[in-house]
Coordinates of C-alpha atoms and ligand atoms in Angstrom, one line a residue:
M1 CA -6.7 20.0 -18.6
A2 CA -4.2 20.0 -15.9
L3 CA -4.5 17.2 -13.3
K4 CA -5.1 18.0 -9.7
L5 CA -4.6 15.6 -6.8
Y6 CA -5.8 15.8 -3.2
N7 CA -2.7 15.6 -1.1
T8 CA -3.1 14.3 2.5
L9 CA 0.0 16.2 3.5
S10 CA -1.3 19.6 2.6
R11 CA -5.1 18.7 2.9
K12 CA -5.5 20.5 -0.4
K13 CA -5.9 19.8 -4.1
E14 CA -2.7 20.5 -5.9
F15 CA -1.6 20.6 -9.5
F16 CA 0.2 17.4 -10.3
K17 CA 3.8 17.9 -11.4
P18 CA 6.3 15.0 -11.1
L19 CA 9.7 15.7 -9.6
K20 CA 11.3 14.9 -13.0
D21 CA 9.8 15.4 -16.4
K22 CA 7.0 12.9 -17.1
K23 CA 8.4 10.2 -14.9
V24 CA 6.2 9.2 -11.9
N25 CA 7.6 7.0 -9.1
L26 CA 4.6 5.5 -7.3
F27 CA 4.7 3.4 -4.2
V28 CA 1.7 1.6 -2.6
C29 CA 1.8 -0.4 0.6
G30 CA 1.3 -4.1 -0.3
P31 CA 0.0 -7.1 1.6
T32 CA 1.2 -8.9 4.7
T33 CA 1.1 -12.5 3.4
Y34 CA -0.5 -14.6 6.1
D35 CA -4.0 -15.1 4.7
F36 CA -6.3 -14.5 1.7
S37 CA -7.0 -10.9 0.8
H38 CA -10.5 -9.5 1.1
L39 CA -12.6 -7.0 -0.8
G40 CA -11.2 -4.1 1.3
H41 CA -7.8 -4.8 0.0
A42 CA -9.2 -5.3 -3.5
R43 CA -10.6 -1.8 -3.3
T44 CA -7.3 -0.2 -2.5
Y45 CA -5.4 -2.1 -5.3
V46 CA -8.1 -1.5 -7.9
V47 CA -8.0 2.2 -7.1
F48 CA -4.2 2.5 -7.5
D49 CA -4.2 0.3 -10.6
M50 CA -6.7 2.8 -12.1
I51 CA -4.6 5.8 -11.0
A52 CA -1.4 4.2 -12.5
K53 CA -3.2 3.4 -15.7
Y54 CA -4.7 6.9 -16.0
L55 CA -1.3 8.5 -15.6
K56 CA 0.1 6.1 -18.2
E57 CA -2.7 7.1 -20.5
K58 CA -1.8 10.7 -20.0
G59 CA 1.7 10.1 -21.2
Y60 CA 3.5 9.7 -17.9
K61 CA 6.1 7.0 -17.4
V62 CA 5.0 5.2 -14.2
F63 CA 7.3 3.1 -12.1
Y64 CA 5.0 1.5 -9.7
V65 CA 6.5 -0.4 -6.7
Q66 CA 4.6 -2.4 -4.1
N67 CA 6.1 -4.1 -1.1
I68 CA 5.3 -7.6 0.1
T69 CA 5.5 -7.9 3.9
D70 CA 6.7 -11.5 4.0
I71 CA 8.0 -11.4 7.6
D72 CA 5.9 -10.0 10.4
D73 CA 4.5 -11.0 13.8
K74 CA 1.2 -12.0 12.2
I75 CA 3.0 -14.4 9.9
I76 CA 5.0 -15.9 12.7
T77 CA 1.9 -16.3 14.9
R78 CA -0.2 -17.9 12.2
A79 CA 2.6 -20.3 11.2
I80 CA 3.0 -21.5 14.7
K81 CA -0.8 -22.0 15.0
K82 CA -0.9 -23.9 11.7
K83 CA 2.3 -25.8 12.5
V84 CA 4.0 -24.8 9.3
F85 CA 7.3 -23.1 8.5
W86 CA 6.8 -19.3 8.4
K87 CA 8.3 -19.0 4.9
D88 CA 6.0 -21.7 3.4
L89 CA 3.0 -19.8 4.8
S90 CA 4.3 -16.5 3.6
R91 CA 5.1 -17.7 0.1
K92 CA 1.8 -19.5 -0.2
F93 CA -0.2 -16.4 0.5
E94 CA 2.0 -14.3 -1.7
K95 CA 1.1 -16.6 -4.5
E96 CA -2.6 -16.4 -3.7
Y97 CA -2.3 -12.6 -3.6
L98 CA -0.7 -12.4 -7.0
K99 CA -3.3 -14.8 -8.3
D100 CA -6.1 -12.5 -7.1
M101 CA -4.4 -9.4 -8.6
K102 CA -4.1 -11.2 -11.9
A103 CA -7.8 -12.2 -11.8
L104 CA -8.7 -8.6 -11.1
N105 CA -6.6 -7.4 -14.1
I106 CA -4.3 -5.4 -11.8
N107 CA -1.3 -5.4 -13.9
S108 CA 0.2 -1.9 -13.6
V109 CA 2.7 -2.8 -10.8
T110 CA 6.2 -2.7 -12.2
K111 CA 7.9 -4.3 -9.2
Y112 CA 6.8 -6.4 -6.2
A113 CA 9.5 -6.1 -3.5
R114 CA 9.7 -8.6 -0.6
A115 CA 10.8 -7.2 2.7
T116 CA 13.2 -10.2 3.2
A117 CA 14.9 -9.4 -0.1
H118 CA 15.8 -6.0 1.3
I119 CA 17.3 -6.8 4.7
K120 CA 20.6 -5.2 3.7
E121 CA 18.9 -1.9 2.8
I122 CA 16.8 -2.1 6.0
I123 CA 19.9 -2.6 8.2
S124 CA 21.6 0.3 6.4
Q125 CA 18.7 2.6 7.3
V126 CA 18.7 1.5 10.9
N127 CA 22.4 2.1 11.1
R128 CA 22.1 5.6 9.7
L129 CA 19.3 6.4 12.2
L130 CA 21.5 5.1 15.0
K131 CA 24.4 7.2 13.8
K132 CA 22.3 10.3 13.5
G133 CA 20.8 9.9 17.0
F134 CA 17.3 9.2 15.9
A135 CA 17.3 5.6 17.1
Y136 CA 18.3 3.8 20.3
Q137 CA 18.6 0.3 21.5
I138 CA 16.8 -1.4 24.4
K139 CA 16.4 -5.0 25.4
D140 CA 14.0 -6.1 22.8
G141 CA 15.0 -4.1 19.8
I142 CA 16.0 -0.8 18.2
Y143 CA 13.4 2.0 18.3
F144 CA 12.9 5.3 16.6
D145 CA 12.8 8.3 19.0
I146 CA 9.8 10.4 17.8
S147 CA 10.7 13.3 20.0
K148 CA 13.9 13.8 18.0
F149 CA 12.1 14.3 14.8
K150 CA 10.6 17.8 14.8
D151 CA 8.1 17.2 12.0
Y152 CA 6.6 14.2 13.6
G153 CA 2.8 14.2 13.1
K154 CA 2.7 16.5 10.0
L155 CA 0.9 13.9 7.9
S156 CA -1.7 12.8 10.4
R157 CA -1.8 16.2 12.2
R158 CA -1.1 14.7 15.6
T159 CA 1.2 15.8 18.2
V160 CA 3.8 13.5 19.8
W161 CA 1.5 13.3 22.8
Q162 CA -1.6 12.3 20.8
A163 CA 0.6 9.8 19.0
E164 CA 1.6 8.3 22.3
D165 CA -2.0 7.6 23.2
A166 CA -2.7 5.9 19.9
V167 CA 0.3 3.7 19.9
S168 CA 0.5 2.7 23.5
R169 CA -2.2 0.1 23.0
I170 CA -0.2 -1.7 20.3
D171 CA 3.3 -1.5 21.5
T172 CA 4.2 -1.8 25.2
A173 CA 8.0 -2.1 25.4
E174 CA 8.6 -0.6 28.9
E175 CA 12.0 0.9 28.3
K176 CA 11.0 3.1 25.4
R177 CA 11.8 6.8 25.7
N178 CA 8.4 7.8 24.4
K179 CA 5.3 5.7 24.3
G180 CA 4.9 6.5 20.6
D181 CA 8.4 5.3 19.6
F182 CA 8.2 2.5 17.1
C183 CA 10.3 -0.5 16.4
L184 CA 12.9 -0.5 13.6
W185 CA 14.6 -3.8 14.4
K186 CA 13.1 -6.5 16.6
F187 CA 15.5 -9.0 18.3
S188 CA 14.4 -12.5 17.6
K189 CA 13.6 -15.0 20.4
T190 CA 14.9 -18.5 20.1
G191 CA 13.3 -20.3 17.2
E192 CA 12.0 -17.2 15.5
P193 CA 13.3 -16.2 12.1
S194 CA 16.2 -13.9 12.3
W195 CA 18.8 -12.1 10.2
P196 CA 22.3 -11.0 11.5
F197 CA 22.7 -7.3 11.9
D198 CA 25.9 -5.8 10.7
S199 CA 26.4 -2.8 12.9
L200 CA 28.3 0.3 11.7
R201 CA 29.5 1.2 15.2
S202 CA 31.0 -0.6 18.1
L203 CA 27.4 -1.1 19.3
K204 CA 26.5 -4.8 19.4
V205 CA 23.2 -5.5 17.7
K206 CA 21.5 -8.8 18.0
A207 CA 20.0 -10.8 15.1
G208 CA 16.4 -10.1 14.5
R209 CA 13.8 -9.0 12.0
P210 CA 12.7 -5.6 10.6
G211 CA 9.9 -3.6 12.0
W212 CA 7.0 -3.0 9.6
H213 CA 7.5 0.7 8.8
I214 CA 11.2 0.5 7.9
E215 CA 10.8 -2.0 5.0
D216 CA 8.9 0.6 2.9
T217 CA 11.5 3.3 3.2
A218 CA 14.3 0.9 2.6
I219 CA 12.6 -0.3 -0.6
T220 CA 11.6 3.1 -1.8
E221 CA 15.1 4.5 -1.2
K222 CA 16.6 1.6 -3.2
Y223 CA 14.3 2.1 -6.3
F224 CA 13.4 5.8 -6.1
G225 CA 16.0 7.5 -3.9
S226 CA 15.1 9.6 -0.9
Q227 CA 12.3 11.6 -2.5
Y228 CA 9.6 10.5 -4.9
D229 CA 6.2 11.5 -6.4
I230 CA 3.3 9.5 -5.1
H231 CA 2.7 7.3 -2.1
G232 CA -0.7 5.5 -1.9
G233 CA -2.5 3.3 0.5
A234 CA -5.8 3.0 2.4
R235 CA -6.5 5.8 4.8
D236 CA -6.0 3.7 7.9
L237 CA -2.3 3.6 7.1
I238 CA -1.8 7.4 7.5
F239 CA -1.1 6.8 11.2
P240 CA 1.2 5.4 12.4
H241 CA 2.5 3.7 9.3
H242 CA 3.0 6.6 6.9
E243 CA 3.8 9.0 9.6
A244 CA 6.7 6.7 10.6
E245 CA 7.9 6.4 7.0
I246 CA 8.2 10.2 6.8
A247 CA 10.1 10.3 10.1
Q248 CA 12.5 7.6 9.1
M249 CA 13.4 8.8 5.6
E250 CA 13.4 12.5 6.3
A251 CA 15.6 11.9 9.4
I252 CA 18.0 9.9 7.3
S253 CA 18.3 12.1 4.3
G254 CA 17.6 15.5 5.8
K255 CA 15.5 16.2 2.6
K256 CA 11.8 16.9 2.6
P257 CA 9.2 16.0 1.6
L258 CA 9.8 12.3 1.3
V259 CA 6.7 12.1 -0.9
K260 CA 5.3 15.0 -3.0
Y261 CA 1.7 13.7 -3.1
W262 CA 0.2 11.4 -0.4
L263 CA -2.9 9.7 -1.8
H264 CA -5.3 7.8 0.5
S265 CA -8.2 5.8 -0.6
G266 CA -11.5 5.4 1.4
F267 CA -12.7 2.3 3.2
L268 CA -14.9 -0.4 1.9
T269 CA -17.5 -0.8 4.6
V270 CA -20.1 -3.3 5.5
K271 CA -23.2 -1.7 7.1
G272 CA -21.0 1.4 7.7
K273 CA -18.1 -0.5 9.4
K274 CA -14.8 -0.9 7.8
M275 CA -14.3 -4.4 6.2
A276 CA -11.5 -5.9 8.2
K277 CA -10.1 -9.3 9.2
S278 CA -10.1 -8.3 12.8
L279 CA -13.9 -7.5 12.7
G280 CA -14.7 -10.7 10.9
N281 CA -17.0 -9.0 8.4
F282 CA -15.0 -9.7 5.3
I283 CA -15.5 -11.5 2.0
T284 CA -12.3 -12.8 0.3
I285 CA -11.6 -11.7 -3.2
R286 CA -11.5 -15.4 -4.1
D287 CA -15.0 -16.0 -2.7
F288 CA -16.3 -13.0 -4.6
L289 CA -14.8 -14.1 -7.9
N290 CA -16.4 -17.5 -7.5
R291 CA -19.8 -15.7 -7.8
Y292 CA -19.2 -12.6 -9.9
S293 CA -16.8 -11.4 -12.6
A294 CA -13.8 -9.3 -11.9
R295 CA -15.2 -6.5 -14.1
I296 CA -18.2 -6.2 -11.8
L297 CA -15.9 -5.6 -8.9
R298 CA -13.7 -3.1 -10.8
L299 CA -16.7 -1.1 -11.9
F300 CA -18.2 -1.3 -8.3
V301 CA -15.0 0.3 -7.0
I302 CA -14.2 2.7 -9.8
K303 CA -17.7 4.3 -10.0
T304 CA -17.2 5.9 -6.6
H305 CA -14.6 8.5 -6.0
Y306 CA -11.5 6.8 -4.6
R307 CA -11.5 8.9 -1.4
S308 CA -15.1 8.2 -0.5
P309 CA -16.3 5.2 1.5
I310 CA -18.1 2.5 -0.4
D311 CA -20.7 0.4 1.4
Y312 CA -20.7 -3.2 0.2
D313 CA -23.9 -5.2 0.0
E314 CA -25.3 -7.8 -2.4
K315 CA -27.9 -5.3 -3.8
A316 CA -25.2 -2.8 -4.8
I317 CA -23.3 -5.6 -6.6
L318 CA -26.4 -6.7 -8.5
Q319 CA -27.0 -3.1 -9.5
T320 CA -23.4 -2.8 -10.7
K321 CA -23.9 -6.0 -12.7
R322 CA -26.9 -4.4 -14.5
E323 CA -24.9 -1.2 -15.1
L324 CA -22.0 -3.2 -16.6
K325 CA -24.4 -5.0 -18.9
R326 CA -25.8 -1.7 -20.2
I327 CA -22.3 -0.3 -20.8
D328 CA -21.4 -3.4 -22.7
E329 CA -24.6 -3.2 -24.8
F330 CA -23.9 0.4 -25.6
I331 CA -20.3 -0.4 -26.7
N332 CA -21.5 -3.2 -28.8
K333 CA -24.0 -0.9 -30.5
L334 CA -21.2 1.6 -31.2
K335 CA -19.0 -1.2 -32.6
N336 CA -21.7 -2.4 -34.9
R337 CA -22.4 1.1 -36.1
A338 CA -18.7 1.6 -36.7
S339 CA -18.5 -1.5 -38.7
I340 CA -21.6 -0.6 -40.7
T341 CA -20.0 2.8 -41.4
E342 CA -16.8 1.1 -42.5
L343 CA -18.7 -1.2 -44.9
L344 CA -20.6 1.7 -46.4
K345 CA -17.3 3.5 -46.9
E346 CA -15.7 0.5 -48.6
A347 CA -18.7 0.0 -50.8
K348 CA -18.5 3.7 -51.8
V349 CA -14.8 3.3 -52.7
R350 CA -15.5 0.2 -54.7
R351 CA -18.3 1.9 -56.6
G352 CA -16.2 5.0 -57.2
Ligands
LIG1 ZN1 3.5 0.2 3.9

């Protein structure tokens, strides 16, 4: 049976056909490494692990890349608060993240790509955006001009004006051309981590660090080229993050679409509210695994359609625990039966 996927870009179920033969290039947004991951993250990564494994099972060759945001304002702020070097903090939580993924049997990712290992590619993209007139420099950094990109809003179905309202709360640089313009390269203040910027033009660009959205397109361009098959992530990343990715890469390459199938997973909620660090209603993967097995968590996630919300509560976990036990018992019975059948066959052969 042909596989169909719901594509956020078209808001339709579409037949799945990779760009090239049976090869699937898959990218999923990875963690920002400043703290332990919680069950909301676990849901996203279990879902895309399942999808990658399903595709492999169906004979596709899956090249699965995930980025690690190892430089970011959150990391810098947390490091200052904890009085540690930002890189030590970032590496520590990258290690913890990978440990959690291993414990959850999430092993389908081909390549984890750190943002700081792709500064050269990021600068190259910013330079090309400057050259093509999609980016401009102001006092605190280089920004993407969303009014220059005609297709802006096609993934999230927002207009530039709606986008402005949503972003203005987060980003308040006064000199920006449009409120919704997002940062590509942020100039570093004294004492902050920074990388030199090799500018293509006579323009002098100060040392700084990459904005969040540009690392993903720099990484995917390096490993997949300017177009690829599947981009995944939790649904809260549709805007502004994934919208920004489309704007950046399609502006640079002139080719569209950047991604053929956009897949977004539903939230893990607690009493109907999204599990989030900012809401303080989270349970870390580590804490969960101290009490229950990884298989319980995987079944808990997988038994619900990946786009639907899942409400987390203790009762639902205990229910899943019982379900898993029944499945295991059933498999054991089948195995026993299979071995009995084998024995009978052997006996028959010997007798014959
Ligand atoms: Zn991302």
